[in-house]
mmCIF file of C-alpha atoms in Angstrom:
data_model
loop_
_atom_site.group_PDB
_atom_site.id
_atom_site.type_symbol
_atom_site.label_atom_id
_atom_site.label_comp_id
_atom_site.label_asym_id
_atom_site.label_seq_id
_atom_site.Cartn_x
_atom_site.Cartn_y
_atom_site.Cartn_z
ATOM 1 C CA UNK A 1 20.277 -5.289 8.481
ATOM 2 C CA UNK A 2 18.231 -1.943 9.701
ATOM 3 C CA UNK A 3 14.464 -1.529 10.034
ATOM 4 C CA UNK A 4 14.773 0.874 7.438
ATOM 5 C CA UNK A 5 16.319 -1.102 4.771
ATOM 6 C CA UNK A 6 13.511 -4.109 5.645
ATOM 7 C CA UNK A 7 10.500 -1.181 5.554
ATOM 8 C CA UNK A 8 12.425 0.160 2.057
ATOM 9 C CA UNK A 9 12.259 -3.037 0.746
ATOM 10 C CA UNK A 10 8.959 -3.985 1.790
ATOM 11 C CA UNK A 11 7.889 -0.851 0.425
ATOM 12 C CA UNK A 12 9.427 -1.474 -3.067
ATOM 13 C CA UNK A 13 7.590 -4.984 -3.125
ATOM 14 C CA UNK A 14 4.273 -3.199 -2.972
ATOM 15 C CA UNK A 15 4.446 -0.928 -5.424
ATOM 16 C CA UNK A 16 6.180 -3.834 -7.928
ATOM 17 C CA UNK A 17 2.987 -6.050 -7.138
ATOM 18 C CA UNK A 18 0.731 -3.386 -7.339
ATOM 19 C CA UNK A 19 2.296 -1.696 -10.982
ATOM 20 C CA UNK A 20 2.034 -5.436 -12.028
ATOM 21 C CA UNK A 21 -1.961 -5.559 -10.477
ATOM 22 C CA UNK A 22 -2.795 -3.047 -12.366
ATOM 23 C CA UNK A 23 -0.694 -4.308 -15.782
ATOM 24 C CA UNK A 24 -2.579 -7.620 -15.397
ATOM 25 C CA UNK A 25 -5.928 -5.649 -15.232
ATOM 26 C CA UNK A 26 -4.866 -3.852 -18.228
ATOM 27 C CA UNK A 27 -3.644 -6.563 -19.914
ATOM 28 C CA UNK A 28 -7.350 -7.982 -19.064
ATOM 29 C CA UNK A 29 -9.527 -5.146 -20.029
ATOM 30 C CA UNK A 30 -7.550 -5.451 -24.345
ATOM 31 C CA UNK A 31 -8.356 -8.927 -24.225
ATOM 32 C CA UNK A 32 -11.846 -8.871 -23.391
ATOM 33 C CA UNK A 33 -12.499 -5.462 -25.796
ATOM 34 C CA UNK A 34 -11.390 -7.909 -29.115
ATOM 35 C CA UNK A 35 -13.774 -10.234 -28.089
ATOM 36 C CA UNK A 36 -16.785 -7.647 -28.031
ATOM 37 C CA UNK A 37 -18.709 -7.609 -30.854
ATOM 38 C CA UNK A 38 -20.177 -4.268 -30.581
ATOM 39 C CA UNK A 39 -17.822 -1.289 -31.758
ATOM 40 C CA UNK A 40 -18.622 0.689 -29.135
ATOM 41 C CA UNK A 41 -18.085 -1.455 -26.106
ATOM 42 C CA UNK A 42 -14.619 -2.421 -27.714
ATOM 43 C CA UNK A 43 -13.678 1.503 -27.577
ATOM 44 C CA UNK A 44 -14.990 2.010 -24.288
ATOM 45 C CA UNK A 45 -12.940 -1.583 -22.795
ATOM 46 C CA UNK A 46 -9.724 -0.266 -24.559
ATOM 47 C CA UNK A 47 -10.299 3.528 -22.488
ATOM 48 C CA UNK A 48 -10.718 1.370 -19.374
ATOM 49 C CA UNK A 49 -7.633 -0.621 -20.037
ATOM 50 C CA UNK A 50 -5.509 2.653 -21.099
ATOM 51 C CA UNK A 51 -6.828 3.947 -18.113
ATOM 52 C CA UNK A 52 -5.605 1.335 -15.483
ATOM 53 C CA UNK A 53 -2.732 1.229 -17.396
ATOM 54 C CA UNK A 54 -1.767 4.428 -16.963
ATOM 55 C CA UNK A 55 -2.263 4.714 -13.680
ATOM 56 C CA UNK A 56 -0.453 1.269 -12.992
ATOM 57 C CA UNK A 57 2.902 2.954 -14.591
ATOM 58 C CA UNK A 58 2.396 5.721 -11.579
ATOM 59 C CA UNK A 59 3.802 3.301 -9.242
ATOM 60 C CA UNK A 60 7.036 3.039 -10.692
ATOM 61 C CA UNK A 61 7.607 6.748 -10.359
ATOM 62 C CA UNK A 62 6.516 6.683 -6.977
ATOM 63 C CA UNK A 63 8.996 8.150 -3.891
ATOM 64 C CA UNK A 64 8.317 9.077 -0.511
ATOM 65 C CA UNK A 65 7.545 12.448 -1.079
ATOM 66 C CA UNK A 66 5.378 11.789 -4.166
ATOM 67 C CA UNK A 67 4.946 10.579 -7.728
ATOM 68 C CA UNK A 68 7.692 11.917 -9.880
ATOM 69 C CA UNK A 69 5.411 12.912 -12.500
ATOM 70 C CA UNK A 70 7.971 14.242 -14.820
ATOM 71 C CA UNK A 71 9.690 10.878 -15.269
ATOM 72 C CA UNK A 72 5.770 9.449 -15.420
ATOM 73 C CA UNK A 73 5.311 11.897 -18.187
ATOM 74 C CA UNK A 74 8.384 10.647 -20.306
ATOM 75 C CA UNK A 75 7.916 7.054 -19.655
ATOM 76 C CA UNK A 76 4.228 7.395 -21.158
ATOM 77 C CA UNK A 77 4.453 9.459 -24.017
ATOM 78 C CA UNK A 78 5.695 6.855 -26.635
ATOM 79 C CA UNK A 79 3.407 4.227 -24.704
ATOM 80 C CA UNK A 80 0.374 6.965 -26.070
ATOM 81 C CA UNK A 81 2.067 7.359 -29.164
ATOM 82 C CA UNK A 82 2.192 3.301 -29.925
ATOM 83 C CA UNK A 83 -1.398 3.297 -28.256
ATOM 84 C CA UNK A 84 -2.466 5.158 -31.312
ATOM 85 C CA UNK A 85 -0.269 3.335 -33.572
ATOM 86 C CA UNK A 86 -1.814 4.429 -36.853
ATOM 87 C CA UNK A 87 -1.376 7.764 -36.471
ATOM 88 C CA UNK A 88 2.144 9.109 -37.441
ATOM 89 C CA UNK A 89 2.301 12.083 -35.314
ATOM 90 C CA UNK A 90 5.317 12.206 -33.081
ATOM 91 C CA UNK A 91 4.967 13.059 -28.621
ATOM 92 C CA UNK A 92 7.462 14.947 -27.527
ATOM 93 C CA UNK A 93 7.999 16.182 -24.096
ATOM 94 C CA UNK A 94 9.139 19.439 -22.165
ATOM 95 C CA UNK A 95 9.030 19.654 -18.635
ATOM 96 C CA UNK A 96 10.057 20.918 -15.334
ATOM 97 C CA UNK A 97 10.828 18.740 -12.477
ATOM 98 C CA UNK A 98 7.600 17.744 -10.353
ATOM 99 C CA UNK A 99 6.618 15.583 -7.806
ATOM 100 C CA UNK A 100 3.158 15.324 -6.855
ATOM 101 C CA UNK A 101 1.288 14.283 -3.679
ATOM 102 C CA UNK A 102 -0.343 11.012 -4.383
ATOM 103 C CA UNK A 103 -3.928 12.460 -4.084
ATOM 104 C CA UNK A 104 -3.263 14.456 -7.367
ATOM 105 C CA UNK A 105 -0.650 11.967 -9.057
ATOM 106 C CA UNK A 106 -3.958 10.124 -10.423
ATOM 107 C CA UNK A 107 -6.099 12.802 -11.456
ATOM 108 C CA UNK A 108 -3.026 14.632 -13.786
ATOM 109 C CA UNK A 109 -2.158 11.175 -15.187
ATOM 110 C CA UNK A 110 -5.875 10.718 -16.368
ATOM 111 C CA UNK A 111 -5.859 13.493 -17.371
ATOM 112 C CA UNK A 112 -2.521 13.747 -19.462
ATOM 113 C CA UNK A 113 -3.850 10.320 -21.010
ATOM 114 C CA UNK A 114 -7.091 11.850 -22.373
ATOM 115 C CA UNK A 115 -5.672 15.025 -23.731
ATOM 116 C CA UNK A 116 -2.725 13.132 -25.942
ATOM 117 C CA UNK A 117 -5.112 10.601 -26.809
ATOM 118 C CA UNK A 118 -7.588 13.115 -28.337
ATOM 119 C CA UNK A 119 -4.586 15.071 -29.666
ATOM 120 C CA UNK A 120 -3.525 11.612 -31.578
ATOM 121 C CA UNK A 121 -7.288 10.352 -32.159
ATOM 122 C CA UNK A 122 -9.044 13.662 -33.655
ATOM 123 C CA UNK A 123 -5.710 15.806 -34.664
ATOM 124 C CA UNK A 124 -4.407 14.052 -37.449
ATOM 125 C CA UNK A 125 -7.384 12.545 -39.741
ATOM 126 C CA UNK A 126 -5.711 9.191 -41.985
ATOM 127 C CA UNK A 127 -2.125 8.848 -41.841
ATOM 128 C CA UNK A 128 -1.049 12.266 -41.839
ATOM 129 C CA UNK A 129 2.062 12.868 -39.885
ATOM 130 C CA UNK A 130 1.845 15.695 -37.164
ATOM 131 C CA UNK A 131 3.505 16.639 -33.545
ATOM 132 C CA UNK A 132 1.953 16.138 -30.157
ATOM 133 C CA UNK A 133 3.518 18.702 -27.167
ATOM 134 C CA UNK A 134 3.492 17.828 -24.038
ATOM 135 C CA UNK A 135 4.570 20.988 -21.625
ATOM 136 C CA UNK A 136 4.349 21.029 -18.209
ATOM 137 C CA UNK A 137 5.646 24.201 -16.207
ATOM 138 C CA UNK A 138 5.730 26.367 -12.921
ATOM 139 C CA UNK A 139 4.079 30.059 -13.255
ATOM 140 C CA UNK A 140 5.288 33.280 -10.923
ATOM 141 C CA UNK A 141 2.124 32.386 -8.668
ATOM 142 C CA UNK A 142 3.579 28.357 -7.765
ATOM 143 C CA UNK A 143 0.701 27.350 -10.151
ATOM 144 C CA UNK A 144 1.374 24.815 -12.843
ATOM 145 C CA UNK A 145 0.886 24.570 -16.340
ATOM 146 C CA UNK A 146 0.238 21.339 -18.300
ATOM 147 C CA UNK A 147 -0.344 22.244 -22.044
ATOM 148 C CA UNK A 148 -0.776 19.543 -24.646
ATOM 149 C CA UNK A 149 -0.692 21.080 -28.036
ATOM 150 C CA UNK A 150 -1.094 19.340 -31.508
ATOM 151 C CA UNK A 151 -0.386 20.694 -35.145
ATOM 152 C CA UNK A 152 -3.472 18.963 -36.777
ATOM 153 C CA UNK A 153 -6.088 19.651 -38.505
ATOM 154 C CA UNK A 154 -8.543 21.729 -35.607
ATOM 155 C CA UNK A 155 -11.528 22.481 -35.068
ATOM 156 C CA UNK A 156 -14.588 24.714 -34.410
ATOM 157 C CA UNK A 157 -15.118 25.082 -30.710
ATOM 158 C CA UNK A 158 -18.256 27.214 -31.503
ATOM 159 C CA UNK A 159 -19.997 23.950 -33.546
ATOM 160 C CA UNK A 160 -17.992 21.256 -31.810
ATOM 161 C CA UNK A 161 -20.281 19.610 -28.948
ATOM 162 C CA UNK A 162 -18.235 18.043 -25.739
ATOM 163 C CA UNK A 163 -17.751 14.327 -25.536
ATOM 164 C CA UNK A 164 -17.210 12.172 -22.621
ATOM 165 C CA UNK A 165 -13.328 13.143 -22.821
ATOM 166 C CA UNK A 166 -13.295 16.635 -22.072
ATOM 167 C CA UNK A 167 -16.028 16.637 -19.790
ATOM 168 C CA UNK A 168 -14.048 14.017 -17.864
ATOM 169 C CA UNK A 169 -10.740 16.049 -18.302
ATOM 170 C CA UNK A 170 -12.984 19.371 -16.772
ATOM 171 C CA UNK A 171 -14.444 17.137 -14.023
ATOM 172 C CA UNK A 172 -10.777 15.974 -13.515
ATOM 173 C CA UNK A 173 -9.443 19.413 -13.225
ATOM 174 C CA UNK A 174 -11.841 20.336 -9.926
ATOM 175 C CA UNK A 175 -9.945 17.796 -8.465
ATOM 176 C CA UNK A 176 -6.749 19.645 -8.624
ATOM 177 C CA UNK A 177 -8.310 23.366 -8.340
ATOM 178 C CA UNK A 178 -7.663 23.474 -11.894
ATOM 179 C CA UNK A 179 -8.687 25.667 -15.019
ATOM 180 C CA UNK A 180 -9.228 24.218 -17.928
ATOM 181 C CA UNK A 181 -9.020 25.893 -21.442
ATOM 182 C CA UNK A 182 -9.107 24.618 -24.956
ATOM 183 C CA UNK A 183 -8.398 26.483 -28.094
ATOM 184 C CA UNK A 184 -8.286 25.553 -32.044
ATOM 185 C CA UNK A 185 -6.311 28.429 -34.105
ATOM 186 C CA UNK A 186 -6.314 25.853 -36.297
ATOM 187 C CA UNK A 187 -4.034 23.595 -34.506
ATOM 188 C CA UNK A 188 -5.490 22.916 -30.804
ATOM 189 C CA UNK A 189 -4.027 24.056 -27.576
ATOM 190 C CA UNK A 190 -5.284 22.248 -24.075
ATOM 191 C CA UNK A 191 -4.113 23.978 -20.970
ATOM 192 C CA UNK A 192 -4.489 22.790 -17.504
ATOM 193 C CA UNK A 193 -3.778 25.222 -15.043
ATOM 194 C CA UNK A 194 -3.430 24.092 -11.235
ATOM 195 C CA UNK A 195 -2.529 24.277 -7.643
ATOM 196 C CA UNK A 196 -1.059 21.201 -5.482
#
């Protein structure tokens, strides 16, 4: 038996007790938010518990060059979709091969979580059915370009006033040297624009 098999396997221990950590926290974090009896701390438990959870499922993409976040990407977007369970809009997927360095692994996935999530949450008022995009290329420049886009209902940005989730995706995007952009025509269109 090599070194390298022992270290590999070592390795892959880690990460399994660590995606499992963070599951359990998860898991902890739902079951505390339906005990709350105030509205708003059950909302903000369940973002804390999508948010652990989300990063916990970035350690089974991880490989020694990096978080494969286009497999991260696929694994997550029906996990978002059930997430928001009464909505009936579909999340759909298009994207490039990319790993990313660990340091910016966390940042996208937080990011990616809030952007679908607001797609699903403020896109599709009731029941109505609708399609989430998730698109994530390469420009001419090595930049990269994660655009979620939804065919719902819209909005003003001119009357609409930010809420904790986009200044926490725009905070997020410093992080990566990003640019951030958001536009309603009437569907809405959120582009992240960044370096790694």
């Amino acid at each position: 038996m090599s070194d390298d098999n022992t270290d590999g396997r070592a390795v892959s221990e880690m990460r399994h007790r660590m995606a499992n950590t963070f599951q359990l926290m998860s898991a902890l974090g739902r079951m505390r938010s339906q005990r709350a009896g105030d509205l708003e701390a059950r909302r903000q438990l369940l973002w804390m518990a999508d948010a652990i959870g989300s990063l916990g499922a970035l350690e089974r993409h991880r490989t020694p060059q990096g978080v494969d976040f286009t497999a991260y990407l696929v694994e997550m977007a029906p996990v978002w979709r059930r997430r928001h369970s009464a909505r009936q809009a579909e999340v759909r997927v298009s994207a490039i091969p990319l790993i990313a360095p660990d340091t910016a692994a966390s940042t996208l996935a937080l990011i990616a979580q809030e952007l679908v999530g607001n797609a699903l949450a403020h896109g599709y008022p009731g029941d109505l059915p609708g399609r989430v995009e998730i698109s994530l290329t390469q420009g001419a420049d090595g930049r990269h370009d994660l655009t979620v886009t939804d065919d719902g209902q819209g909005f003003d940005p001119a009357k609409a006033r930010e809420r904790f989730g986009l200044w926490f995706v725009r905070s997020l995007a410093a992080q990566v040297r990003g640019e951030f952009t958001l536009t309603s025509q009437p569907s809405c269109t959120a582009k992240l624009i960044f370096s790694l």
